[in-house]
Coordinates of C-alpha atoms in Angstrom, one line a residue:
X1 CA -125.6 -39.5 -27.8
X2 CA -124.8 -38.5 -24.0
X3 CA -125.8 -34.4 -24.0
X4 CA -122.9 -32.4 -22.5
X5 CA -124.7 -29.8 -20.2
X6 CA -123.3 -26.6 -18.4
X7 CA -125.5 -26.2 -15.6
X8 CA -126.0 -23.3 -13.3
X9 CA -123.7 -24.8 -10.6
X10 CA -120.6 -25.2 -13.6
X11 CA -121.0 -21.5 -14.7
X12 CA -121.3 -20.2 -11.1
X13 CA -117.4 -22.1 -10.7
X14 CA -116.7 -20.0 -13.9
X15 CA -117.8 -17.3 -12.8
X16 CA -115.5 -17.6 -9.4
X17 CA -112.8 -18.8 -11.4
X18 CA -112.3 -16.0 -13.6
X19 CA -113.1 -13.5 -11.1
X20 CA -116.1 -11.9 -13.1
X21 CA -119.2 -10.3 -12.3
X22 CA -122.4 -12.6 -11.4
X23 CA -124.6 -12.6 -14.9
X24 CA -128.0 -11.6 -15.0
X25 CA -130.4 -13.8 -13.5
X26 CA -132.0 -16.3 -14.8
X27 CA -129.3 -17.2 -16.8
X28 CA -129.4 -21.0 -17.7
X29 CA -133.2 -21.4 -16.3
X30 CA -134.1 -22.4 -20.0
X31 CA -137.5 -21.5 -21.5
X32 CA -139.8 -21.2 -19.4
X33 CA -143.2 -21.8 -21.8
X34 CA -145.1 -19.5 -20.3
X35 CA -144.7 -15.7 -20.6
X36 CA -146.2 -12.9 -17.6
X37 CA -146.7 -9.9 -17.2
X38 CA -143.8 -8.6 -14.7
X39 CA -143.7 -5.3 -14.9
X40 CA -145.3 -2.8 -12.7
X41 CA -147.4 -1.5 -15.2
X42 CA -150.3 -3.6 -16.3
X43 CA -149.6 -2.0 -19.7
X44 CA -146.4 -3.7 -19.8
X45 CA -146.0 -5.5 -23.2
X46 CA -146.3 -9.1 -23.2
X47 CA -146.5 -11.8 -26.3
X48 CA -146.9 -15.6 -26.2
X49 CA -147.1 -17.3 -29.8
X50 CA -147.4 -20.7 -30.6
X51 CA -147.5 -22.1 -34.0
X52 CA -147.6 -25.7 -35.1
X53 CA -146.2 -27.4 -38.0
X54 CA -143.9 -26.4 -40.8
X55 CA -142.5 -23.1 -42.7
X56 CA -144.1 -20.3 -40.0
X57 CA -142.8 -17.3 -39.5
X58 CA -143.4 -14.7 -36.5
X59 CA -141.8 -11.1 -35.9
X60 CA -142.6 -9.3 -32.6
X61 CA -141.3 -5.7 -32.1
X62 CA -141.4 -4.0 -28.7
X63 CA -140.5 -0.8 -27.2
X64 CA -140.8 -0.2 -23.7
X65 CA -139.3 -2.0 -20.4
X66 CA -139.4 -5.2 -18.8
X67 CA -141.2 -6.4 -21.8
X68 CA -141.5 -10.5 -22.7
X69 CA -141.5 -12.6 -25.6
X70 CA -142.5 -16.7 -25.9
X71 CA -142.4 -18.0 -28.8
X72 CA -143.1 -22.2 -29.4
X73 CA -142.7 -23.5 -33.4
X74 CA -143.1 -26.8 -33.0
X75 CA -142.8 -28.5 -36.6
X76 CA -145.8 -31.0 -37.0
X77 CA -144.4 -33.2 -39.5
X78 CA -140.8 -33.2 -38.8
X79 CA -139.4 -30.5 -41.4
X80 CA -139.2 -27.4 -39.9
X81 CA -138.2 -24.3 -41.4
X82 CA -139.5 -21.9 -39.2
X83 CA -138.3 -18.6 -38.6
X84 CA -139.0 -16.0 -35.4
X85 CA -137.7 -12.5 -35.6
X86 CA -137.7 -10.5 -32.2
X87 CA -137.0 -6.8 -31.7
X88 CA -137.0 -5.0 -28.6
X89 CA -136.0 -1.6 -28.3
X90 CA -135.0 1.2 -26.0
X91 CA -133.2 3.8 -24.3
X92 CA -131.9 3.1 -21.0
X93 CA -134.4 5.2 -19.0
X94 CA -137.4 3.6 -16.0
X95 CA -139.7 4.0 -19.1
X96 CA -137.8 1.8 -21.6
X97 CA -135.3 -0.2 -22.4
X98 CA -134.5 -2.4 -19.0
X99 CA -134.9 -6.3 -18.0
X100 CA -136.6 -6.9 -21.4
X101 CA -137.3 -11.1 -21.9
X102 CA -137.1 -13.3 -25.3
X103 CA -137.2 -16.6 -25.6
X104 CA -137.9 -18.4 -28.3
X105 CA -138.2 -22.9 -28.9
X106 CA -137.8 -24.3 -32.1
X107 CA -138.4 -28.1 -33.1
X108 CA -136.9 -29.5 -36.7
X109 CA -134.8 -28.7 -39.3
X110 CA -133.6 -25.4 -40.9
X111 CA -135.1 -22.9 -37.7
X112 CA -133.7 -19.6 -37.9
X113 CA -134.1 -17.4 -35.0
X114 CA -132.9 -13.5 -34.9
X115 CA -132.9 -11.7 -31.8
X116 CA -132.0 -7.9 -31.2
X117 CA -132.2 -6.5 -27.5
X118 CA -131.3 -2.8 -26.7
X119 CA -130.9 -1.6 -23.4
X120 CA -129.7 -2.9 -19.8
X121 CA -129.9 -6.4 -18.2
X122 CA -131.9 -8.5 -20.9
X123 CA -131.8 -11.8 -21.5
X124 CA -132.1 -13.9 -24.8
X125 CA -132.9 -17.7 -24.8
X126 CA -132.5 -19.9 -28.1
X127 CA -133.5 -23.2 -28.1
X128 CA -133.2 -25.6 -31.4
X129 CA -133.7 -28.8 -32.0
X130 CA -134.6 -30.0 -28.2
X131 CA -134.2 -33.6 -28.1
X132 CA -134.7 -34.2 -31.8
X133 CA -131.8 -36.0 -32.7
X134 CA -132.7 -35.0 -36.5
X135 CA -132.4 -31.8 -36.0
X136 CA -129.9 -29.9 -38.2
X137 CA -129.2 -26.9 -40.2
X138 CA -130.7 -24.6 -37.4
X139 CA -129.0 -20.8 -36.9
X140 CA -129.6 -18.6 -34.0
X141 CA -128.4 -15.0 -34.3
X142 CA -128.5 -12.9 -31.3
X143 CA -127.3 -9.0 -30.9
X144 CA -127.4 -7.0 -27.4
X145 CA -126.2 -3.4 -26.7
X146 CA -126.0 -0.2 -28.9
X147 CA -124.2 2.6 -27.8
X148 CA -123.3 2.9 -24.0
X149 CA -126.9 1.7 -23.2
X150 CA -125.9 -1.6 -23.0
X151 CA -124.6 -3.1 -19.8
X152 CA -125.7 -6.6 -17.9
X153 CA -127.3 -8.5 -20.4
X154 CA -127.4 -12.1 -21.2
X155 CA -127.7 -15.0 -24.0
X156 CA -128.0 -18.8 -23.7
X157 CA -128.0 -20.6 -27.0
X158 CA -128.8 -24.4 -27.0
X159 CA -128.7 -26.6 -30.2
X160 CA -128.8 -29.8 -30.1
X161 CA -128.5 -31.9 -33.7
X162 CA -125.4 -31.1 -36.8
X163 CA -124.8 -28.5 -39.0
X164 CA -126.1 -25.6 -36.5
X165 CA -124.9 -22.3 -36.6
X166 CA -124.9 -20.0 -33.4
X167 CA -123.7 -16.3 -34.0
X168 CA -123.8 -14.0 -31.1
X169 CA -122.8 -9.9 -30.6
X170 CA -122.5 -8.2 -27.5
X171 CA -121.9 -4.4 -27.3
X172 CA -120.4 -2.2 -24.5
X173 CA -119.7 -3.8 -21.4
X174 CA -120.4 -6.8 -18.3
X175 CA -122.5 -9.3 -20.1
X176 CA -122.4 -13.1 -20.7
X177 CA -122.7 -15.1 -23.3
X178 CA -123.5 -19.1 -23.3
X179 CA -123.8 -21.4 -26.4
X180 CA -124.2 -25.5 -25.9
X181 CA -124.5 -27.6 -28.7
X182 CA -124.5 -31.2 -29.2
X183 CA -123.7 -33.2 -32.2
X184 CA -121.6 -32.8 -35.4
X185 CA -120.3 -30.1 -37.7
X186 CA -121.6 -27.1 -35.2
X187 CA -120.3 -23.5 -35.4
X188 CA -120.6 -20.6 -32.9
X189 CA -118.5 -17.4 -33.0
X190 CA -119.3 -15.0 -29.7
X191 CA -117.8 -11.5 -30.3
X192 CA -118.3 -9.5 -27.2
X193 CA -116.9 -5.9 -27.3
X194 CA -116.9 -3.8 -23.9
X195 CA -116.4 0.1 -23.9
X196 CA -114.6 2.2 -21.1
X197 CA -117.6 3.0 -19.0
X198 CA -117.7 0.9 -15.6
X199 CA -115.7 -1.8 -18.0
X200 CA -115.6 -5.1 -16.3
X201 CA -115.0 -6.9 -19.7
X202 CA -117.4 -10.1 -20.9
X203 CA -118.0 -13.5 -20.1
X204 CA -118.5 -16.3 -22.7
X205 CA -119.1 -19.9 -22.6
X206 CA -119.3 -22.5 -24.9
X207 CA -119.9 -26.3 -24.9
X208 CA -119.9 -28.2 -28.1
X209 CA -120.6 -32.2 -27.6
X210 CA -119.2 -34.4 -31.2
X211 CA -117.2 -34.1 -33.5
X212 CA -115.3 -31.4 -36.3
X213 CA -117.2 -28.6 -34.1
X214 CA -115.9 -24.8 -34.2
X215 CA -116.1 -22.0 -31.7
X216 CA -114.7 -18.5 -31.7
X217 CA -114.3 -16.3 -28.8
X218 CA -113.1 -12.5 -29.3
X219 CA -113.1 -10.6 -26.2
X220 CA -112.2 -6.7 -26.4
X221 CA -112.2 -4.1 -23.3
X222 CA -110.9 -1.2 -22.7
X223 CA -110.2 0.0 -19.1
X224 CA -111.5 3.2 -17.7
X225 CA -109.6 6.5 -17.3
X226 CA -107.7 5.4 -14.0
X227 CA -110.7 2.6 -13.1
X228 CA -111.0 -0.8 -13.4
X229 CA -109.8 -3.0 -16.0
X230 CA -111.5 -5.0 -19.1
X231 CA -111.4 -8.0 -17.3
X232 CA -112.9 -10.6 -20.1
X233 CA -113.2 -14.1 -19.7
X234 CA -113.5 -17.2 -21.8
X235 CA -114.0 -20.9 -21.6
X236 CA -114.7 -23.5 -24.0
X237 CA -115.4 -27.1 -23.5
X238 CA -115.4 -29.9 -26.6
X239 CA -115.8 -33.5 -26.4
X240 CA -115.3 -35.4 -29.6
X241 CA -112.5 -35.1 -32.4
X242 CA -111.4 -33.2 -35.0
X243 CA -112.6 -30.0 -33.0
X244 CA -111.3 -26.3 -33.4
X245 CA -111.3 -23.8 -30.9
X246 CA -110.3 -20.1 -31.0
X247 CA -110.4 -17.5 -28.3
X248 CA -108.7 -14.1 -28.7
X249 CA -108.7 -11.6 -25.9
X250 CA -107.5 -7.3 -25.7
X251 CA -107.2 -5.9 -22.8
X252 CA -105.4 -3.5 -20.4
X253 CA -105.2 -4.4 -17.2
X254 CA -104.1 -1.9 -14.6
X255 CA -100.9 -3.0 -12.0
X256 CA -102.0 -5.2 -9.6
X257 CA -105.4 -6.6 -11.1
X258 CA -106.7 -9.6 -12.7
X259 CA -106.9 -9.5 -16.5
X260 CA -108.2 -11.9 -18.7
X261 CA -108.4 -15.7 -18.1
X262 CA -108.4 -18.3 -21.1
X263 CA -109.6 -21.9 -21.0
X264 CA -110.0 -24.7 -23.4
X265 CA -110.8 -28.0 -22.5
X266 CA -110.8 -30.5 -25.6
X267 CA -111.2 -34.6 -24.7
X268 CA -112.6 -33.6 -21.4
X269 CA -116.4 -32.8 -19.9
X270 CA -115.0 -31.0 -17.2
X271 CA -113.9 -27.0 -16.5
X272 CA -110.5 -28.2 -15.7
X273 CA -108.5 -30.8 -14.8
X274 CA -108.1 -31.4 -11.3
X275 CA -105.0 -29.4 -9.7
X276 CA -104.2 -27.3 -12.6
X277 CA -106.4 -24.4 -13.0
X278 CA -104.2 -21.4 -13.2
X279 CA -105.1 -18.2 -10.9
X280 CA -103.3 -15.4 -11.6
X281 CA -104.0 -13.3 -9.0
X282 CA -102.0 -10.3 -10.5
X283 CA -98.9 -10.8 -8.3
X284 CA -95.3 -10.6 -10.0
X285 CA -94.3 -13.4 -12.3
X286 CA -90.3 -11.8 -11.8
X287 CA -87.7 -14.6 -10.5
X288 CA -90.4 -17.6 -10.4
X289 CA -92.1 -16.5 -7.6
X290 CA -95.3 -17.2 -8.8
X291 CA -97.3 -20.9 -9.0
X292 CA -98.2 -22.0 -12.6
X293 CA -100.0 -25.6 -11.9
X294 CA -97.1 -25.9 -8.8
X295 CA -94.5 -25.3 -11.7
X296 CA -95.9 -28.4 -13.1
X297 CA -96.4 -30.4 -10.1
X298 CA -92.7 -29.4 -9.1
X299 CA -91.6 -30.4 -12.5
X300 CA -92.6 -34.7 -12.8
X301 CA -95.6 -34.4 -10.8
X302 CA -98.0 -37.6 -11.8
X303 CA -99.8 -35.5 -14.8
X304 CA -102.3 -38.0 -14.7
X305 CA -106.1 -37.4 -15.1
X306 CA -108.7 -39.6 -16.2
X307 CA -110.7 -37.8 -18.8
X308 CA -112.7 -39.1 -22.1
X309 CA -110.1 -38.5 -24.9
X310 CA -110.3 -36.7 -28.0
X311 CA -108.2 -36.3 -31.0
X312 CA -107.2 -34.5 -34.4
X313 CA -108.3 -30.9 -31.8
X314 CA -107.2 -27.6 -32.5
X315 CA -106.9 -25.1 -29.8
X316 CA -105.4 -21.3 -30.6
X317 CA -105.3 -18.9 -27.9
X318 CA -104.3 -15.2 -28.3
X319 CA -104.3 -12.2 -25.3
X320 CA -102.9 -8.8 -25.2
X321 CA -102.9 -7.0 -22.1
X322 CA -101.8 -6.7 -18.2
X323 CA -102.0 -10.2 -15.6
X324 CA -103.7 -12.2 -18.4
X325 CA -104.0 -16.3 -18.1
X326 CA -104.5 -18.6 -20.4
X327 CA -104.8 -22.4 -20.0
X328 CA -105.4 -25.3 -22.5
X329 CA -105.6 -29.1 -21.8
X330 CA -106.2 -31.5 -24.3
X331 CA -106.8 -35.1 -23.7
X332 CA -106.2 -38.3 -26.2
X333 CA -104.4 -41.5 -26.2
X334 CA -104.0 -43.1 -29.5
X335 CA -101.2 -42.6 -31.9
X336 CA -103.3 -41.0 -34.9
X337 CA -104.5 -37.4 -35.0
X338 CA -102.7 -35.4 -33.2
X339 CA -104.2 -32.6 -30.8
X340 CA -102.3 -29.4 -31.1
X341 CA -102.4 -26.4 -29.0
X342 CA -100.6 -23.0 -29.6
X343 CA -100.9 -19.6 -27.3
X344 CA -99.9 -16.3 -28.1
X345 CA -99.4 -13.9 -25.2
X346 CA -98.0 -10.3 -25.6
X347 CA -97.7 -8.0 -22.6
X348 CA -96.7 -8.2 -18.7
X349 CA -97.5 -10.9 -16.2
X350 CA -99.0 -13.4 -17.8
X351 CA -99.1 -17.1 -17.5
X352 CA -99.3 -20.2 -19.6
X353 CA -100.1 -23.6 -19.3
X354 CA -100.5 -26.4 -21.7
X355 CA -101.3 -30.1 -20.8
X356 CA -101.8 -32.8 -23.5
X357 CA -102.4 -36.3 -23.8
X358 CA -102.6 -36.6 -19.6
X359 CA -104.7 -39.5 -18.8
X360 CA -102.0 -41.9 -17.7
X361 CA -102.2 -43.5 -21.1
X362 CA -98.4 -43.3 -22.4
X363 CA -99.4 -45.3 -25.6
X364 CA -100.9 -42.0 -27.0
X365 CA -99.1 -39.3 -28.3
X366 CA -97.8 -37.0 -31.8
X367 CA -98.7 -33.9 -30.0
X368 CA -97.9 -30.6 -30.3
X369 CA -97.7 -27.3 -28.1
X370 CA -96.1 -24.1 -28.9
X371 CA -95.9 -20.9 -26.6
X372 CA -94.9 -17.2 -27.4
X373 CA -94.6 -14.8 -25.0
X374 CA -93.5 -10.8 -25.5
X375 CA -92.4 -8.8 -22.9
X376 CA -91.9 -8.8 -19.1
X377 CA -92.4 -11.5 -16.3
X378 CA -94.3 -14.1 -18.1
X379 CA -94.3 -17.4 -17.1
X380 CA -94.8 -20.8 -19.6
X381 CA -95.3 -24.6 -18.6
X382 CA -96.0 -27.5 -20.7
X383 CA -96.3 -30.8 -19.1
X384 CA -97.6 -34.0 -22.4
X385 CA -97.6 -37.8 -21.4
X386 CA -96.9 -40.4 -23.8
X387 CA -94.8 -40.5 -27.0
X388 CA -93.3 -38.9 -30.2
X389 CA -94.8 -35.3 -28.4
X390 CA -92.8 -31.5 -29.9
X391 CA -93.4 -28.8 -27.3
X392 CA -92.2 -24.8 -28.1
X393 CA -91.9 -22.1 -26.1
X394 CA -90.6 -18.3 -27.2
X395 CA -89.6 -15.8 -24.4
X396 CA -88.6 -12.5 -25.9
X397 CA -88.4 -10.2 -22.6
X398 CA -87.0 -9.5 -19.1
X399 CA -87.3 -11.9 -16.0
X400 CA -89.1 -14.9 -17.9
X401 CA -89.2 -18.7 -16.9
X402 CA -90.3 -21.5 -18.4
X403 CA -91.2 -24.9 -17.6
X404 CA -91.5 -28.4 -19.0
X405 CA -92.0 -31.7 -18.4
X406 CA -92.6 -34.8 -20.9
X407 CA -93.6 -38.3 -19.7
X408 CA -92.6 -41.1 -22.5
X409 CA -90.1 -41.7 -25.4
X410 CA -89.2 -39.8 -28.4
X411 CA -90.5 -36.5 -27.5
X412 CA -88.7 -33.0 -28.2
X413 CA -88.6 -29.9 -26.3
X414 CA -86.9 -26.8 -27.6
X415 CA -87.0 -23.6 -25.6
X416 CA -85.6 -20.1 -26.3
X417 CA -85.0 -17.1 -24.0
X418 CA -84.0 -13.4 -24.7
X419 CA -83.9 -10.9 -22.8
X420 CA -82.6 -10.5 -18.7
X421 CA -83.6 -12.9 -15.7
X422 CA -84.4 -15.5 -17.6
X423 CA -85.1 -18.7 -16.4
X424 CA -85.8 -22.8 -17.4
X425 CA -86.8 -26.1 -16.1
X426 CA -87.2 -28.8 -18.2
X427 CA -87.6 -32.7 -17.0
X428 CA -87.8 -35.5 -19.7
X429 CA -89.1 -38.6 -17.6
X430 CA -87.8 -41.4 -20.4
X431 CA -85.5 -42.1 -23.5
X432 CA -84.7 -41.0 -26.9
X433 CA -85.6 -37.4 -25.8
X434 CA -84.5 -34.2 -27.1
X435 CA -84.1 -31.0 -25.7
X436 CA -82.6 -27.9 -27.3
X437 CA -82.3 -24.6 -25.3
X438 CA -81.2 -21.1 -26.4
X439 CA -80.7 -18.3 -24.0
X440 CA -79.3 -15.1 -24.1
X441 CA -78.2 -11.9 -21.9
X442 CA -80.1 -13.8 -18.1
X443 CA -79.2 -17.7 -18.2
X444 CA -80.5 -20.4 -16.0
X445 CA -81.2 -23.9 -17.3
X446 CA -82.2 -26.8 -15.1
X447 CA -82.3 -30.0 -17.3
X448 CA -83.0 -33.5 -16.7
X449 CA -83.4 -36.2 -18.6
X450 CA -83.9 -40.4 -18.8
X451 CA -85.8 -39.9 -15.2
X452 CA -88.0 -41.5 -13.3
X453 CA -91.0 -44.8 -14.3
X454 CA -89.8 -43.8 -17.8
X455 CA -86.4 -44.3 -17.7
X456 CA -84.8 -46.8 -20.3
X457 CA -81.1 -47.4 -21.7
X458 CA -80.7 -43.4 -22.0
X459 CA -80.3 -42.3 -25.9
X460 CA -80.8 -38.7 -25.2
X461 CA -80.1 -35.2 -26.7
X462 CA -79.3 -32.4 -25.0
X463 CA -78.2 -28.9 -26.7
X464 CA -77.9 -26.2 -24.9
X465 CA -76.3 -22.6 -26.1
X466 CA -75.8 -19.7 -23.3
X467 CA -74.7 -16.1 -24.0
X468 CA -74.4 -13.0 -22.4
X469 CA -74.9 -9.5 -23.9
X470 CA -73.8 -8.9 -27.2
X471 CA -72.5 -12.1 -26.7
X472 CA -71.3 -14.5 -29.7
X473 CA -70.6 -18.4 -29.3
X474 CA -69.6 -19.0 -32.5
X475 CA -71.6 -21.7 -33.6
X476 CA -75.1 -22.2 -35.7
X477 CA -77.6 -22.9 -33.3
X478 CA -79.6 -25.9 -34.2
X479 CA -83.0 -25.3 -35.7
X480 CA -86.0 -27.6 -34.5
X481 CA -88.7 -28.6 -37.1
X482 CA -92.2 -27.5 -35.6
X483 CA -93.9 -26.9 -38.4
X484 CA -96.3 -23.4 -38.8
X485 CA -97.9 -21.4 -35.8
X486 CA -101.5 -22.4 -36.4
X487 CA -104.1 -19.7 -37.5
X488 CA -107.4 -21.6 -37.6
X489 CA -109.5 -20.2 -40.9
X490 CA -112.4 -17.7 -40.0
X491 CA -116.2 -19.1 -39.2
X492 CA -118.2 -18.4 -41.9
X493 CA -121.4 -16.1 -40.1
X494 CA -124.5 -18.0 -40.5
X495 CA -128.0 -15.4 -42.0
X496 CA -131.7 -15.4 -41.2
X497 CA -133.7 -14.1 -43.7
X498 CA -137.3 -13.2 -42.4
X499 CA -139.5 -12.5 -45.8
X500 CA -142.8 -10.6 -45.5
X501 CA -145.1 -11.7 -43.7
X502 CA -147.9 -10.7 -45.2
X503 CA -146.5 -9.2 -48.8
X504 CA -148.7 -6.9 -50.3
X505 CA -150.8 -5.8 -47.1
X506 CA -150.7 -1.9 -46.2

């Protein structure tokens, strides 16, 4: 199996992306196997452990500042079951509590590794499994941050094997989290909760390489008393099928700056597509004056891009807030197993974009994208290639647009728009199409159908239904069948159990 790696230069195009603070050095540098002393103080605390073979246990406690921790279990006869248990501790002061270092390397089956850091730029390394492709059953649990001390810090997680569990808590505000796993049936929930002081929000990462893999992403920030914003970001990156990813972001953002930026890449080994990344750069969305993917590519652009394909993936994104961003594209081209993607957006400014199925495969296709938006000048675009694909989007609010293409046959689009100023595009490059459109009080509907390479002997279906204020047509509006909104079922947390090392001994 081909491993899936985020490397430094990827997360430093994240971080530049999403417009978020530079994590702690030296994120990503992977255990080093050797611990110094780097402190000033030749009384700094320093541990190195290595323990061969099967069913050890270690637990180091430190208190102080610019402490380190190695740990090495390497399982001699291929078992495992090892279990390190690391606790540093301190109050943010030059005496304690600062640039504190764990890292800790398991080899086998059933590792569990617990880490708990308190205090300012720390960083926490997790390694499981390395290149043992029997690896499984491993769980890393890491926790950063109490109180306001916490601020800076970092985590990389690495698992490589199936059934591995990666659970990760970050308190108070401007850290990063990164989790990479490769193989099958691999969990990882990141909850990262940032407080009002200096608030720059989170940044989380997470690649998962096989199949019927899981991540969850909860964000939370809360801006400072007329400072900066929570600005959180998330990105999530799954090759293989039958994966689920979840990322849920709450923020407020003041006028004019960045808020939180959502991405979730399933079928594809890439941060984004070329051409589509969205950048909200906290102008107004009001009258289509801002760029979502070019309105898709000017509505019809070639939505091809030659990714790896994926299938039967779940994708659920959910953001509250100011200027928030959120971006999905999901790649497959067979008929069977259907990707599905759904985002959730409620506040002002924000932007959506959904791309499916768009690796110039038309063969591929059953799948399904459905947008909600609440409030003012939010912009939605859904561009799928291929056949049989449903595509949703909800505006309730004042000075909305929405955009859509479909490339292929068969596909249904239905769009519906209350409130003032609102505004539609929709382009359906083929036949036997379907488009329904509701709008009320603002009205503007551009559609299109049986165009361009797809076009065939015509067979489609337009309805569209226009009213003012308080106005009544008359007539029951046509219902669409697009089955439930998604709500993908909870991760169960993972738990290390460290037993007594020594029970008995005073």
């Amino acid at each position: 199996m081909k491993k899936m790696i985020l490397s430094v230069a990827a997360f430093s195009i994240g971080v530049v992306a999403f417009g978020q603070q530079t994590a702690p050095e030296p994120l990503l540098n992977g255990a080093s196997e050797t611990t110094t002393n780097i402190s000033s103080d030749v009384d700094a605390n320093v541990t190195e452990n290595y323990q061969f073979g099967n069913s050890n246990k270690v637990r180091v406690a430190q208190a102080g500042t610019r402490q380190s921790v190695y740990t090495s279990q390497d399982n001699g006869s291929g078992t495992g079951g090892n279990i390190a248990r690391i606790m540093q501790t301190g109050e943010v002061q030059p005496e304690s509590g600062v640039e504190n270092v764990a890292e800790v390397k398991q080899s086998g089956t059933t590792n569990g590794v617990q880490i708990g850091q308190q205090g300012d730029l720390n960083l926490a390394v997790a390694h499981q499994g390395q290149d043992d492709a029997g690896s499984e059953g491993n769980v890393a649990l890491i926790q950063q941050g109490t109180g306001e001390q916490a601020e800076f810090n970092a985590v990389e997680v690495y698992q490589n094997g199936k059934n591995n569990f990666a659970g990760i808590q970050q308190t108070f505000d401007r850290s990063s989290a990164v989790s990479i796993q490769n193989g099958d049936d691999n969990k990882t929930i990141v909850n990262q909760n940032a407080g009002p002081n200096l608030s720059d929000g989170h940044l989380s990462g997470t690649s998962q390489l096989g199949n019927r893999n899981e991540f969850t992403i909860s964000q939370n920030a809360t801006p400072q008393s007329g400072g900066d914003s929570g600005r959180n970001a998330a990105f999530g990156i799954q090759e293989g099928d039958d994966n689920k990813a979840k990322q849920i972001q709450n923020t407020i953002a003041d006028e004019g700056v960045q808020g939180e930026t959502a991405f979730i890449n399933q079928g594809g080994d890439t941060l984004a597509g070329p051409g589509f990344f969205l950048d909200n750069d906290g102008a107004a969305n009001a009258n289509g004056t801002n760029d979502v993917a070019g309105q898709l590519n000017d509505l019809d652009g070639d939505l091809s891009v030659a990714e790896a394909g994926s299938y039967g993936g779940e994708a659920v994104q959910m953001q509250t807030g100011k200027m928030n961003a959120a971006e999905i594209h999901q790649f497959g081209s067979g008929s069977v197993d259907p990707n599905k993607a759904q985002q959730n957006q409620s506040g002002w400014n924000q932007e959506a974009l959904i791309i499916q199925n768009s690796n110039g495969n038309p063969a591929g296709g059953n799948n399904y994208a459905f947008q909600d938006q609440k409030d003012d000048n939010n912009t939605a675009a859904i561009g799928q290639n291929g056949f049989n694909h449903k595509a949703a989007q909800f505006q309730d609010g004042k000075r909305n647009n929405a955009f859509s293409v479909q490339r292929g046959q068969n596909n249904l689009v239905s769009t519906e728009q209350y409130g003032n100023d609102s505004r539609l595009e929709t382009i359906q490059n083929g036949s036997d199409n379907r488009i329904k459109v509701v709008q009320t009080d603002g009205q503007s509907a551009f559609v299109q159908q049986n165009a361009g390479e797809f076009g065939g002997p015509g067979g489609n279906q337009a309805n569209i239904y226009q009213t003012g204020s308080g106005g009544d047509l008359g007539l029951q509006v046509e219902t669409c069948d697009f089955g439930e909104m998604m709500d993908i079922d909870p991760i169960t947390p993972g738990t290390v159990t460290v037993p007594e090392l020594c029970p008995g001994c005073n």
